[in-house]
Structures are given as C-alpha cells and as structure tokens.
C-alpha cells in the first residue's frame, strides 16, 4: 500500500476559492483504494464554515520552529467519503475572513504550514511515501525535506511531487525576511534554489526541489516553458523539463452530475436535456431578474474576476454586443473591482439583457451550468479550467479561447464534418471573441439540430478523473522506483 499525503491551501468541501479546491478535494477519492492510501492536509482557517469546523476532532499538538519563533500547531482530523482530512491549527496564522491575505503575511503563514505538515506526519502516524504538494503555498515542503530533514530516519524516504495549478502566483518576497521566517540556510537563497529576480520565490523552490513537477494540462505544460507563459520561470522549467508532466484535471462526476445535482431544480440526462434545460433556463432567468424567454441565446459566466479570465475582452465588446444582439448574459463572480463594476454598469444599462450576481454561490453556479445555453470563458491563460468541463457535462456549449486546458478540452465545432463540442478563438483579441460569439449565435438561431448535436456531443465527453488518475498512479510509481 502506497501512502500519499496531499498538502494544499484549499480543498472542497471545507474551503474553496477556485478550482484548486475542487481538484484537491476530489482527485484523492479516485485512486485504487487497494493500492493507495491517499490523505489530505490543509490549514484550519478561521473563515471555514461553522458546520465544517464542528466536524473536526483534535488529534495532537506540537510546536514548530520558524527561525527564532516557536509556534503552536494543533492537528485536527475529519473523515469525508472515507478520505482522511487533517488540519493544521494556529489561530494567529489562519485568522481573518479569507484564506489568503497580503503576500507579506502569506509568506510567513505558508512557511509555517509547510513546516508544520512535515512535522505533523510523525504525530498522525502517517509517514507517507509521497507528499503531493500544490502551488506556491506548499513550495517550501520539498525545500525543507530535501535540505533540512533529509538526514532524519522518518523523512529519508519521503518523495515529493509538486503540482502547479497557476504559475502566476509564486510567493515572492524579500530574501532577508524569508531567511528570518524560515531559518533556511543562506546557501538556498541562490539561483539554484529559492532565488529569482533578486527575491525569494516559493514556487521556484518547489520546482527545483521536488522529485517530479506536474501541471494541470498538456498545453499548459508547454506554455509555461515559453517566455510568454512562464511568468519569469520559463527558463527554470525548461531546465527541469525532464521531470515536468502535464496531467489534465478531471471533474468530480459524482458531484457534478446533472442527473443527481441537488442544487438544480430540474435534473436531467442526455435523453431529457432539451426539455429540462429549458425549465432550468426559465428559473435562471427569473432568479437573475431577466425576462423569461425561451428562445433567446442565454450565455453564462461563472468566474473569479481577474484579468486571467479574459474580462478585458468582454469589457471591450460588451456594449456593442448587448446593444446589437438578441442575447442574454448572466454573470456570477467576485474579484477585482474594475470587473465587478463593469458588469454592474452594463446590467444597469441593459436590464433586459444582462444580469450580474457579484458574489459567491455554489447554488447559483450550478444553476448557470444547468440553465444557460452557452458558457463564455475567453481566458488570457488557463492552466486547466474546470468551468468548461462542468458546462460540457450539463449540455451547455462552451465558448473559449484556445489556451492551456481550454484548448485541450473543447474541440471547435466543424460544420462540414459535424464534429466538435464548442466554439473557440485563437488570439487574445476582442473582435475575434465577438466573431466567435456571432458564429455560435448563428448556429443556435438557425441550425437548431446542429446546436442540439453539439450539446449532446459535449455531454458524451468523459472528463471524469478516471484516465488522469492512472497517469498520477504511474507517476507515483516511477517516483518511488527511481529513488528506491
Ligand atoms: P480557477 O481555479 O482559475 O478560478 P477553474 O475553472 O479551475 O478556475 O475553477 C473555478 C471553480 O470555482 C469552479 O468550480 C467554478 O464553478 C467556481 N467558481 C468561480 N467563481 C464562483 C462563484 N462566484 N460562485 C460559485 N462558484 C464559483
Ligand atoms: C487554477 C487554474 C485553473 C485550474 C485550477 C485547478 O486555479 O487557474 O485553470 O483549473 O487551478 O487546477
């Protein structure tokens, strides 16, 4: 039995700000239980919902040395769907109303978390074969293991995998402060390990020190090795390309299942999608305060409002599109003020065509996936993207930019061959996005049969975890073997 410990800063159902939580909270469920014991370790944030906090049981506590500091670390535990979740408790670091704060706080918070995870494995009596780390918040785990804990008996054999879900966020901060926080030796703050551009960089530390590095789609794995996509780390990744693998995310098909989804008023499958989606659509329109119309092209967006998601293109074209086209747009999201205000503005200007729900709602998100005709995701970059996978599963036709995981999962419609699952455009250009939208509308309004076929082809795709899990299993094996 191989023991794997997933270390991450968020995971469903306990805490979620984006797709990382979906991945960490679902992937572990799908490993072969006869061969793998996969567990998860997270911070215990004060902002976690009360109902989740109540489930946690005290296991143990200890103190973590961070430079000259000695900090309390409690360990709590919960069991969900037969998966063990552990939590590191510290009311100073994990206070606040959100998981993430200012970067200068977060670099200390996640240095503490990373060291606490390593120390915790002895106390929970689960010394794993592999710690599977995720994003910069856990980047110091491989660094500590390889350089500080490597001589200790319990830790000698632990291997690490480092998964990059978004290379934009790197955990960069001033070297003297990070030396002080971590107590790591001076020799690690060079270009061979933690240093980039004169700063300390947790993501780079993770890449350099881990036994293998993965990212969440094959296209993104290529993109991050280029100057355009590497966010300054493309050289580091090219240097470590021998251990870099692109493994596509899957979707939790139990959670995102239109037949059983408890958030949607009318459940459906590919037999009933046409009638039932129409009913969900009417409810969506009503809840969003739009005129309830059957035959208007209803586009949904559910997203963090960040420039990553292509909102600058939307901003550029939205007035023109809403003015001229027979379209409705529903948007759910929170994030940067400039985008929230842009959507509020257009919702005010075109109340019959546009509705903005500035907030976070699991229920509304599912209703949009179930009730919209099409889903717009014109991302500037997209490591994988889960929203387009949810759309496909719910018979909502994705309209995406060909980047990262979007390119790998949405096959553009080909009217001559009757193939494809969505619409796409190549360059980050607002007019190309508008042209794609108009092409989609042409099909929707004029080729009803073709549109229905597109929906069905999308629903038939399999983006469950099944195939990706076997890729991870192979990787776990090879990482173990190389080192044994
Ligand atoms: P990212 O992780 O970059 O935000 P993904 O597409 O991988 O993008 O995952 C986003 C996840 O967050 C999806 O599960 C999506 O439904 C969800 N989500 C984003 N914004 C909201 C929101 N405002 N309300 C509810 N769910 C949201
Ligand atoms: C990041 C990426 C997103 C990806 C998710 C899960 O948040 O932005 O594309 O799907 O991580 O891997």
Short mmCIF file of C-alpha atoms and ligand atoms in Angstrom, two decimals:
data_model
loop_
_atom_site.label_atom_id
_atom_site.label_comp_id
_atom_site.label_asym_id
_atom_site.label_seq_id
_atom_site.Cartn_x
_atom_site.Cartn_y
_atom_site.Cartn_z
CA UNK A 1 0.00 0.00 0.00
CA UNK A 2 1.48 3.34 -1.06
CA UNK A 3 0.84 6.24 1.26
CA UNK A 4 0.23 9.63 -0.31
CA UNK A 5 -0.34 12.89 1.52
CA UNK A 6 -1.85 15.80 -0.42
CA UNK A 7 -0.79 19.14 1.04
CA UNK A 8 -2.72 22.18 -0.15
CA UNK A 9 -4.11 25.54 0.89
CA UNK A 10 -7.71 24.67 -0.03
CA UNK A 11 -9.97 21.69 -0.73
CA UNK A 12 -13.69 21.06 -1.03
CA UNK A 13 -15.88 20.69 0.93
CA UNK A 14 -14.01 22.65 3.63
CA UNK A 15 -12.63 25.72 1.89
CA UNK A 16 -12.68 26.88 -1.71
CA UNK A 17 -11.67 29.96 -3.64
CA UNK A 18 -11.20 28.28 -7.03
CA UNK A 19 -10.51 25.12 -8.99
CA UNK A 20 -7.58 24.07 -6.78
CA UNK A 21 -10.11 23.20 -4.07
CA UNK A 22 -12.17 21.10 -6.50
CA UNK A 23 -9.09 19.18 -7.58
CA UNK A 24 -7.60 18.53 -4.14
CA UNK A 25 -10.99 17.57 -2.70
CA UNK A 26 -11.87 15.12 -5.46
CA UNK A 27 -8.76 13.55 -7.01
CA UNK A 28 -7.83 11.58 -3.83
CA UNK A 29 -11.20 9.77 -3.94
CA UNK A 30 -10.46 8.17 -7.28
CA UNK A 31 -7.24 6.27 -6.62
CA UNK A 32 -7.33 2.48 -6.43
CA UNK A 33 -8.07 2.01 -2.74
CA UNK A 34 -6.37 -1.37 -2.67
CA UNK A 35 -3.07 0.17 -3.69
CA UNK A 36 -3.17 3.73 -2.39
CA UNK A 37 -4.00 5.31 0.94
CA UNK A 38 -4.42 8.97 -0.01
CA UNK A 39 -4.99 11.63 2.65
CA UNK A 40 -5.21 15.41 2.64
CA UNK A 41 -3.73 18.06 4.91
CA UNK A 42 -4.95 21.67 4.99
CA UNK A 43 -4.78 24.77 7.18
CA UNK A 44 -7.66 25.19 9.59
CA UNK A 45 -8.84 28.65 8.64
CA UNK A 46 -10.98 30.71 10.98
CA UNK A 47 -13.15 31.55 7.94
CA UNK A 48 -14.23 27.94 7.43
CA UNK A 49 -17.96 27.46 7.82
CA UNK A 50 -19.09 26.52 11.31
CA UNK A 51 -20.68 23.28 10.15
CA UNK A 52 -17.27 22.08 8.95
CA UNK A 53 -15.37 23.26 12.00
CA UNK A 54 -17.73 21.23 14.15
CA UNK A 55 -16.75 18.01 12.35
CA UNK A 56 -13.09 18.32 13.30
CA UNK A 57 -11.61 16.17 16.05
CA UNK A 58 -8.47 17.01 17.99
CA UNK A 59 -5.56 14.65 17.34
CA UNK A 60 -2.47 16.22 18.85
CA UNK A 61 -0.37 19.37 19.02
CA UNK A 62 3.27 20.40 18.88
CA UNK A 63 5.47 23.44 18.31
CA UNK A 64 7.06 24.48 15.02
CA UNK A 65 10.39 26.25 14.99
CA UNK A 66 10.48 29.01 12.42
CA UNK A 67 13.79 30.83 12.71
CA UNK A 68 13.75 32.27 16.23
CA UNK A 69 9.98 31.66 16.62
CA UNK A 70 8.26 28.70 18.21
CA UNK A 71 4.67 28.45 17.06
CA UNK A 72 1.81 26.28 18.24
CA UNK A 73 0.43 23.78 15.73
CA UNK A 74 -2.66 21.77 16.54
CA UNK A 75 -3.69 18.79 14.44
CA UNK A 76 -7.35 18.09 13.81
CA UNK A 77 -8.99 15.41 11.70
CA UNK A 78 -12.18 14.67 9.77
CA UNK A 79 -13.33 11.81 7.59
CA UNK A 80 -15.27 12.62 4.41
CA UNK A 81 -16.20 9.97 1.82
CA UNK A 82 -13.68 7.66 3.53
CA UNK A 83 -10.89 10.16 2.97
CA UNK A 84 -8.87 11.40 5.95
CA UNK A 85 -8.54 15.16 6.07
CA UNK A 86 -6.04 16.63 8.55
CA UNK A 87 -5.91 20.28 9.55
CA UNK A 88 -3.13 22.38 10.99
CA UNK A 89 -4.49 24.73 13.59
CA UNK A 90 -2.95 28.05 14.55
CA UNK A 91 -5.23 30.93 15.36
CA UNK A 92 -2.63 33.58 14.65
CA UNK A 93 -1.71 32.48 11.13
CA UNK A 94 -5.09 31.23 9.96
CA UNK A 95 -7.22 34.09 11.29
CA UNK A 96 -9.07 36.51 9.02
CA UNK A 97 -12.15 36.33 6.84
CA UNK A 98 -10.42 34.76 3.80
CA UNK A 99 -7.82 32.02 3.32
CA UNK A 100 -5.34 34.38 1.67
CA UNK A 101 -4.26 37.83 2.77
CA UNK A 102 -1.46 40.20 1.91
CA UNK A 103 1.58 38.49 0.44
CA UNK A 104 3.89 39.57 3.28
CA UNK A 105 1.56 37.75 5.71
CA UNK A 106 1.05 34.77 3.43
CA UNK A 107 4.75 34.02 3.01
CA UNK A 108 5.04 33.54 6.77
CA UNK A 109 1.69 31.75 7.04
CA UNK A 110 2.61 29.15 4.43
CA UNK A 111 6.19 28.73 5.62
CA UNK A 112 4.61 27.78 8.94
CA UNK A 113 2.08 25.48 7.24
CA UNK A 114 4.77 23.75 5.15
CA UNK A 115 6.99 23.04 8.12
CA UNK A 116 4.01 22.00 10.24
CA UNK A 117 2.93 19.48 7.57
CA UNK A 118 6.35 17.85 7.66
CA UNK A 119 6.39 17.72 11.46
CA UNK A 120 2.78 16.52 11.59
CA UNK A 121 3.34 13.28 9.67
CA UNK A 122 5.08 11.74 12.69
CA UNK A 123 2.24 12.73 15.00
CA UNK A 124 -0.55 11.37 12.82
CA UNK A 125 1.44 8.18 12.31
CA UNK A 126 1.17 8.55 8.58
CA UNK A 127 4.67 8.94 7.21
CA UNK A 128 3.86 9.00 3.51
CA UNK A 129 5.83 7.63 0.60
CA UNK A 130 4.98 10.78 -1.30
CA UNK A 131 3.88 14.25 -0.30
CA UNK A 132 1.94 15.69 -3.21
CA UNK A 133 2.29 19.47 -2.92
CA UNK A 134 0.12 22.03 -4.69
CA UNK A 135 1.01 25.58 -5.74
CA UNK A 136 3.39 28.05 -4.12
CA UNK A 137 1.79 27.80 -0.68
CA UNK A 138 3.35 24.33 -0.32
CA UNK A 139 6.53 25.04 -2.31
CA UNK A 140 8.72 25.01 0.79
CA UNK A 141 7.79 21.42 1.67
CA UNK A 142 10.18 19.92 -0.92
CA UNK A 143 12.78 22.54 0.02
CA UNK A 144 12.68 21.66 3.73
CA UNK A 145 12.58 17.91 3.07
CA UNK A 146 15.49 17.91 0.68
CA UNK A 147 17.72 20.25 2.63
CA UNK A 148 16.78 20.14 6.31
CA UNK A 149 15.01 16.86 7.07
CA UNK A 150 16.78 14.58 4.60
CA UNK A 151 19.07 13.00 7.15
CA UNK A 152 16.38 12.10 9.65
CA UNK A 153 15.26 8.48 9.55
CA UNK A 154 11.50 9.14 9.21
CA UNK A 155 11.96 11.56 6.36
CA UNK A 156 14.72 9.99 4.30
CA UNK A 157 12.40 8.06 2.05
CA UNK A 158 9.66 10.62 1.51
CA UNK A 159 9.47 11.77 -2.13
CA UNK A 160 7.70 14.89 -3.33
CA UNK A 161 5.54 15.83 -6.27
CA UNK A 162 4.85 19.47 -6.88
CA UNK A 163 1.76 20.42 -8.92
CA UNK A 164 1.47 23.84 -10.49
CA UNK A 165 -2.14 24.97 -10.80
CA UNK A 166 -1.30 28.55 -11.67
CA UNK A 167 2.19 29.81 -12.35
CA UNK A 168 1.20 33.43 -11.94
CA UNK A 169 1.20 33.11 -8.17
CA UNK A 170 4.71 32.37 -6.93
CA UNK A 171 5.03 33.54 -3.33
CA UNK A 172 7.79 36.07 -3.97
CA UNK A 173 9.20 38.14 -1.13
CA UNK A 174 12.37 39.81 0.14
CA UNK A 175 15.21 37.40 0.83
CA UNK A 176 16.22 38.73 4.30
CA UNK A 177 12.63 38.40 5.55
CA UNK A 178 12.20 34.88 4.18
CA UNK A 179 15.55 33.83 5.70
CA UNK A 180 14.33 35.15 9.01
CA UNK A 181 10.93 33.47 8.73
CA UNK A 182 12.13 30.07 7.58
CA UNK A 183 15.53 29.75 9.19
CA UNK A 184 16.68 28.09 5.95
CA UNK A 185 20.45 28.28 5.30
CA UNK A 186 21.91 31.10 3.20
CA UNK A 187 23.12 28.72 0.50
CA UNK A 188 19.50 28.02 -0.55
CA UNK A 189 18.82 31.65 -1.41
CA UNK A 190 20.69 31.45 -4.69
CA UNK A 191 19.60 30.89 -8.28
CA UNK A 192 19.99 27.13 -7.74
CA UNK A 193 17.07 27.03 -5.37
CA UNK A 194 14.91 29.81 -3.99
CA UNK A 195 16.13 32.98 -5.65
CA UNK A 196 14.62 34.66 -8.71
CA UNK A 197 14.97 38.27 -9.77
CA UNK A 198 16.67 39.17 -6.50
CA UNK A 199 13.80 37.79 -4.41
CA UNK A 200 12.91 34.59 -2.69
CA UNK A 201 10.36 32.51 -4.62
CA UNK A 202 8.49 29.58 -3.03
CA UNK A 203 7.18 28.24 -6.35
CA UNK A 204 10.69 28.05 -7.75
CA UNK A 205 11.89 26.32 -4.60
CA UNK A 206 9.18 23.72 -5.10
CA UNK A 207 10.02 23.18 -8.77
CA UNK A 208 13.73 22.82 -8.17
CA UNK A 209 13.50 20.61 -5.08
CA UNK A 210 10.60 18.25 -5.92
CA UNK A 211 11.23 14.81 -7.42
CA UNK A 212 8.62 15.48 -10.10
CA UNK A 213 6.64 18.52 -11.19
CA UNK A 214 3.21 18.37 -12.77
CA UNK A 215 0.81 20.88 -14.15
CA UNK A 216 -2.84 20.54 -14.99
CA UNK A 217 -2.92 20.19 -18.78
CA UNK A 218 -0.53 19.20 -21.53
CA UNK A 219 -0.82 22.54 -23.32
CA UNK A 220 -0.11 24.50 -20.15
CA UNK A 221 2.96 22.33 -19.52
CA UNK A 222 4.29 23.53 -22.88
CA UNK A 223 3.17 27.13 -22.39
CA UNK A 224 4.94 27.60 -19.05
CA UNK A 225 8.22 26.70 -20.73
CA UNK A 226 7.89 29.75 -23.03
CA UNK A 227 8.67 33.37 -22.16
CA UNK A 228 5.04 34.31 -22.90
CA UNK A 229 3.59 31.79 -20.48
CA UNK A 230 6.31 31.22 -17.94
CA UNK A 231 5.77 34.31 -15.78
CA UNK A 232 9.54 34.62 -15.48
CA UNK A 233 10.12 30.95 -14.64
CA UNK A 234 10.20 29.50 -18.16
CA UNK A 235 13.98 29.08 -18.01
CA UNK A 236 13.74 27.19 -14.71
CA UNK A 237 11.06 24.94 -16.18
CA UNK A 238 13.00 24.25 -19.35
CA UNK A 239 15.94 23.30 -17.18
CA UNK A 240 13.69 20.89 -15.24
CA UNK A 241 11.62 19.73 -18.20
CA UNK A 242 12.90 16.17 -17.69
CA UNK A 243 10.68 15.91 -14.63
CA UNK A 244 7.73 18.06 -15.80
CA UNK A 245 4.45 16.35 -16.74
CA UNK A 246 1.11 17.72 -17.93
CA UNK A 247 -1.80 15.76 -16.45
CA UNK A 248 -5.26 17.05 -17.21
CA UNK A 249 -7.63 17.73 -14.33
CA UNK A 250 -10.78 15.70 -14.08
CA UNK A 251 -14.13 16.65 -12.70
CA UNK A 252 -15.82 15.01 -9.75
CA UNK A 253 -18.52 13.24 -11.75
CA UNK A 254 -20.41 12.37 -8.55
CA UNK A 255 -20.60 16.00 -7.53
CA UNK A 256 -21.17 17.47 -10.99
CA UNK A 257 -23.84 15.15 -12.25
CA UNK A 258 -26.92 16.73 -13.85
CA UNK A 259 -28.93 13.62 -13.02
CA UNK A 260 -28.39 13.96 -9.28
CA UNK A 261 -27.27 17.53 -8.67
CA UNK A 262 -29.15 18.74 -5.62
CA UNK A 263 -28.64 22.40 -6.47
CA UNK A 264 -30.62 22.35 -9.70
CA UNK A 265 -34.41 22.38 -9.86
CA UNK A 266 -34.74 20.00 -12.81
CA UNK A 267 -32.34 17.09 -13.07
CA UNK A 268 -31.61 15.64 -16.48
CA UNK A 269 -29.52 13.35 -18.64
CA UNK A 270 -28.86 13.29 -22.37
CA UNK A 271 -32.36 11.88 -23.01
CA UNK A 272 -34.14 14.70 -21.21
CA UNK A 273 -31.72 17.59 -21.53
CA UNK A 274 -33.73 19.60 -24.05
CA UNK A 275 -36.96 19.83 -22.05
CA UNK A 276 -35.33 20.05 -18.64
CA UNK A 277 -32.69 22.59 -19.57
CA UNK A 278 -35.47 24.85 -20.84
CA UNK A 279 -37.12 24.68 -17.40
CA UNK A 280 -33.83 25.40 -15.62
CA UNK A 281 -33.26 28.25 -18.03
CA UNK A 282 -36.59 29.85 -17.11
CA UNK A 283 -35.74 29.62 -13.41
CA UNK A 284 -32.30 31.04 -14.01
CA UNK A 285 -33.77 33.98 -15.93
CA UNK A 286 -36.30 34.58 -13.20
CA UNK A 287 -33.77 34.40 -10.37
CA UNK A 288 -31.45 36.75 -12.21
CA UNK A 289 -34.27 39.22 -12.91
CA UNK A 290 -34.18 38.83 -16.68
CA UNK A 291 -37.25 38.49 -18.90
CA UNK A 292 -38.21 34.81 -19.03
CA UNK A 293 -37.87 33.98 -22.72
CA UNK A 294 -37.42 30.57 -24.19
CA UNK A 295 -35.78 31.35 -27.48
CA UNK A 296 -33.15 33.91 -26.57
CA UNK A 297 -29.48 32.87 -26.59
CA UNK A 298 -28.55 32.77 -22.89
CA UNK A 299 -24.84 32.94 -22.13
CA UNK A 300 -23.43 32.24 -18.66
CA UNK A 301 -20.16 33.12 -16.95
CA UNK A 302 -19.03 31.85 -13.54
CA UNK A 303 -15.60 33.05 -12.61
CA UNK A 304 -13.10 34.67 -10.34
CA UNK A 305 -12.99 38.22 -11.65
CA UNK A 306 -9.35 38.50 -12.57
CA UNK A 307 -7.64 39.54 -15.79
CA UNK A 308 -6.67 35.85 -16.21
CA UNK A 309 -10.25 35.13 -17.23
CA UNK A 310 -10.32 37.45 -20.24
CA UNK A 311 -12.62 40.12 -18.82
CA UNK A 312 -10.73 42.84 -20.68
CA UNK A 313 -12.01 41.39 -23.95
CA UNK A 314 -15.53 41.25 -22.57
CA UNK A 315 -15.26 44.84 -21.35
CA UNK A 316 -14.14 45.98 -24.79
CA UNK A 317 -17.03 44.38 -26.69
CA UNK A 318 -19.90 44.17 -24.25
CA UNK A 319 -21.64 47.45 -25.07
CA UNK A 320 -21.65 46.66 -28.77
CA UNK A 321 -22.80 43.08 -28.28
CA UNK A 322 -25.58 43.89 -25.85
CA UNK A 323 -26.76 46.80 -27.97
CA UNK A 324 -26.99 44.88 -31.23
CA UNK A 325 -27.54 41.23 -30.46
CA UNK A 326 -30.50 39.20 -29.33
CA UNK A 327 -28.67 37.80 -26.35
CA UNK A 328 -28.86 37.48 -22.58
CA UNK A 329 -25.76 37.32 -20.37
CA UNK A 330 -25.70 36.15 -16.75
CA UNK A 331 -22.53 36.58 -14.76
CA UNK A 332 -21.63 35.20 -11.34
CA UNK A 333 -18.33 36.13 -9.77
CA UNK A 334 -16.28 38.19 -7.39
CA UNK A 335 -12.82 39.65 -7.60
CA UNK A 336 -11.31 42.84 -8.92
CA UNK A 337 -13.45 45.96 -8.51
CA UNK A 338 -12.93 47.11 -12.07
CA UNK A 339 -14.66 44.00 -13.44
CA UNK A 340 -17.36 43.82 -10.81
CA UNK A 341 -18.22 47.45 -11.59
CA UNK A 342 -18.11 46.87 -15.33
CA UNK A 343 -20.75 44.15 -15.04
CA UNK A 344 -22.86 46.20 -12.65
CA UNK A 345 -22.71 49.06 -15.13
CA UNK A 346 -23.89 47.00 -18.09
CA UNK A 347 -26.55 45.25 -16.01
CA UNK A 348 -27.88 48.72 -15.23
CA UNK A 349 -27.71 49.85 -18.83
CA UNK A 350 -29.27 46.72 -20.36
CA UNK A 351 -31.56 45.29 -17.65
CA UNK A 352 -33.36 43.01 -20.13
CA UNK A 353 -30.17 41.51 -21.46
CA UNK A 354 -27.58 41.40 -18.75
CA UNK A 355 -27.64 40.34 -15.09
CA UNK A 356 -24.71 40.37 -12.70
CA UNK A 357 -24.57 38.47 -9.44
CA UNK A 358 -21.50 39.82 -7.73
CA UNK A 359 -20.86 37.21 -5.09
CA UNK A 360 -20.07 33.58 -4.46
CA UNK A 361 -22.81 30.97 -4.62
CA UNK A 362 -22.43 27.27 -5.22
CA UNK A 363 -26.15 27.01 -5.91
CA UNK A 364 -26.25 29.81 -8.47
CA UNK A 365 -23.12 28.43 -10.14
CA UNK A 366 -24.79 25.06 -10.68
CA UNK A 367 -27.97 26.71 -11.93
CA UNK A 368 -25.95 28.63 -14.51
CA UNK A 369 -24.17 25.46 -15.69
CA UNK A 370 -27.56 23.76 -15.96
CA UNK A 371 -29.70 26.57 -17.33
CA UNK A 372 -27.52 28.53 -19.78
CA UNK A 373 -27.32 27.70 -23.49
CA UNK A 374 -23.64 28.53 -23.74
CA UNK A 375 -20.75 29.35 -21.41
CA UNK A 376 -18.19 32.06 -22.12
CA UNK A 377 -14.58 31.63 -20.97
CA UNK A 378 -12.24 33.81 -23.07
CA UNK A 379 -9.24 33.38 -20.75
CA UNK A 380 -5.94 35.17 -21.24
CA UNK A 381 -4.37 31.97 -19.89
CA UNK A 382 -5.94 28.89 -18.32
CA UNK A 383 -3.88 26.14 -16.71
CA UNK A 384 -6.80 23.73 -16.98
CA UNK A 385 -10.16 25.29 -16.20
CA UNK A 386 -12.97 23.31 -14.67
CA UNK A 387 -15.91 25.52 -15.58
CA UNK A 388 -15.80 24.46 -19.24
CA UNK A 389 -15.82 20.80 -18.11
CA UNK A 390 -18.86 21.45 -15.94
CA UNK A 391 -20.56 23.17 -18.88
CA UNK A 392 -19.88 20.24 -21.18
CA UNK A 393 -21.36 17.83 -18.67
CA UNK A 394 -24.51 19.96 -18.32
CA UNK A 395 -25.13 20.36 -22.05
CA UNK A 396 -24.03 23.99 -22.03
CA UNK A 397 -21.90 24.74 -25.06
CA UNK A 398 -18.51 26.24 -24.09
CA UNK A 399 -17.11 29.24 -25.98
CA UNK A 400 -13.44 29.57 -25.12
CA UNK A 401 -10.07 30.95 -26.10
CA UNK A 402 -7.61 28.34 -27.29
CA UNK A 403 -5.21 28.39 -24.40
CA UNK A 404 -4.00 25.83 -21.84
CA UNK A 405 -6.62 23.37 -20.70
CA UNK A 406 -9.36 25.09 -22.69
CA UNK A 407 -7.55 24.15 -25.87
CA UNK A 408 -7.15 20.56 -24.66
CA UNK A 409 -10.78 20.02 -23.68
CA UNK A 410 -13.01 21.95 -26.08
CA UNK A 411 -12.99 20.77 -29.66
CA UNK A 412 -14.08 23.55 -32.02
CA UNK A 413 -17.27 22.99 -33.97
CA UNK A 414 -16.75 21.94 -37.58
CA UNK A 415 -19.94 22.40 -39.56
CA UNK A 416 -18.69 20.41 -42.56
CA UNK A 417 -17.87 17.32 -40.59
CA UNK A 418 -20.46 17.73 -37.85
CA UNK A 419 -17.83 17.44 -35.15
CA UNK A 420 -16.76 19.46 -32.12
CA UNK A 421 -18.08 20.29 -28.69
CA UNK A 422 -17.87 24.09 -28.56
CA UNK A 423 -16.57 27.28 -30.13
CA UNK A 424 -13.17 28.86 -29.83
CA UNK A 425 -10.89 31.63 -31.00
CA UNK A 426 -7.12 31.77 -31.11
CA UNK A 427 -5.70 35.22 -30.42
CA UNK A 428 -6.31 37.36 -27.37
CA UNK A 429 -8.33 39.84 -29.36
CA UNK A 430 -11.78 41.23 -28.53
CA UNK A 431 -13.02 41.17 -32.12
CA UNK A 432 -12.06 37.54 -32.52
CA UNK A 433 -14.05 36.79 -29.40
CA UNK A 434 -17.05 38.69 -30.77
CA UNK A 435 -16.77 36.84 -34.08
CA UNK A 436 -16.83 33.53 -32.21
CA UNK A 437 -19.91 34.64 -30.30
CA UNK A 438 -21.68 35.57 -33.51
CA UNK A 439 -20.79 32.25 -35.12
CA UNK A 440 -22.22 30.44 -32.11
CA UNK A 441 -25.39 32.54 -32.29
CA UNK A 442 -25.80 31.74 -35.99
CA UNK A 443 -25.82 28.05 -35.18
CA UNK A 444 -28.10 28.49 -32.18
CA UNK A 445 -30.70 30.51 -34.04
CA UNK A 446 -30.50 29.00 -37.50
CA UNK A 447 -29.33 25.41 -37.09
CA UNK A 448 -31.32 24.02 -34.19
CA UNK A 449 -30.46 20.41 -34.99
CA UNK A 450 -26.74 21.18 -35.21
CA UNK A 451 -26.90 23.00 -31.89
CA UNK A 452 -28.59 20.05 -30.22
CA UNK A 453 -25.95 17.71 -31.59
CA UNK A 454 -23.25 19.98 -30.20
CA UNK A 455 -24.86 19.81 -26.76
CA UNK A 456 -25.07 16.03 -26.91
CA UNK A 457 -21.50 15.58 -28.11
CA UNK A 458 -20.37 17.72 -25.17
CA UNK A 459 -22.37 15.64 -22.72
CA UNK A 460 -20.81 12.45 -24.08
CA UNK A 461 -17.24 13.57 -23.33
CA UNK A 462 -15.57 11.88 -20.41
CA UNK A 463 -13.67 14.31 -18.22
CA UNK A 464 -14.02 12.27 -15.07
CA UNK A 465 -10.87 11.52 -13.07
CA UNK A 466 -10.51 8.00 -14.43
CA UNK A 467 -7.79 8.48 -17.04
CA UNK A 468 -5.91 11.21 -15.18
CA UNK A 469 -5.77 9.12 -12.02
CA UNK A 470 -3.93 6.38 -13.88
CA UNK A 471 -1.40 8.95 -15.08
CA UNK A 472 -0.82 10.05 -11.48
CA UNK A 473 -0.53 6.42 -10.39
CA UNK A 474 2.18 5.82 -13.00
CA UNK A 475 4.00 8.90 -11.82
CA UNK A 476 3.78 7.86 -8.16
CA UNK A 477 5.23 4.50 -9.13
CA UNK A 478 8.09 5.92 -11.13
CA UNK A 479 8.98 8.49 -8.49
CA UNK A 480 9.11 5.66 -5.94
CA UNK A 481 11.13 3.34 -8.17
CA UNK A 482 13.76 5.84 -9.27
CA UNK A 483 14.52 6.56 -5.67
CA UNK A 484 14.35 3.04 -4.19
P1 LIG B 1 -9.91 29.00 -11.29
O1 LIG B 1 -9.44 27.94 -10.38
O2 LIG B 1 -8.82 29.63 -12.09
O3 LIG B 1 -10.75 30.01 -10.62
P2 LIG B 1 -11.45 26.86 -12.58
O4 LIG B 1 -12.31 26.87 -13.78
O5 LIG B 1 -10.43 25.81 -12.48
O6 LIG B 1 -10.83 28.31 -12.42
O7 LIG B 1 -12.34 26.64 -11.28
C1 LIG B 1 -13.23 27.60 -10.81
C2 LIG B 1 -14.15 26.93 -9.82
O8 LIG B 1 -14.71 27.92 -8.96
C3 LIG B 1 -15.33 26.26 -10.48
O9 LIG B 1 -15.76 25.21 -9.63
C4 LIG B 1 -16.37 27.38 -10.52
O10 LIG B 1 -17.68 26.89 -10.62
C5 LIG B 1 -16.11 28.01 -9.17
N1 LIG B 1 -16.50 29.43 -9.03
C6 LIG B 1 -15.82 30.51 -9.50
N2 LIG B 1 -16.45 31.64 -9.14
C7 LIG B 1 -17.54 31.28 -8.44
C8 LIG B 1 -18.60 31.99 -7.79
N3 LIG B 1 -18.65 33.32 -7.80
N4 LIG B 1 -19.56 31.28 -7.15
C9 LIG B 1 -19.51 29.93 -7.13
N5 LIG B 1 -18.54 29.19 -7.73
C10 LIG B 1 -17.57 29.86 -8.36
C1 LIG B 2 -6.04 27.19 -11.13
C2 LIG B 2 -6.22 27.50 -12.59
C3 LIG B 2 -7.32 26.69 -13.25
C4 LIG B 2 -7.26 25.24 -12.83
C5 LIG B 2 -7.28 25.14 -11.32
C6 LIG B 2 -7.21 23.71 -10.82
O1 LIG B 2 -6.87 27.92 -10.31
O2 LIG B 2 -6.43 28.87 -12.79
O3 LIG B 2 -7.19 26.78 -14.66
O4 LIG B 2 -8.35 24.53 -13.38
O5 LIG B 2 -6.17 25.81 -10.79
O6 LIG B 2 -6.07 23.04 -11.27
#
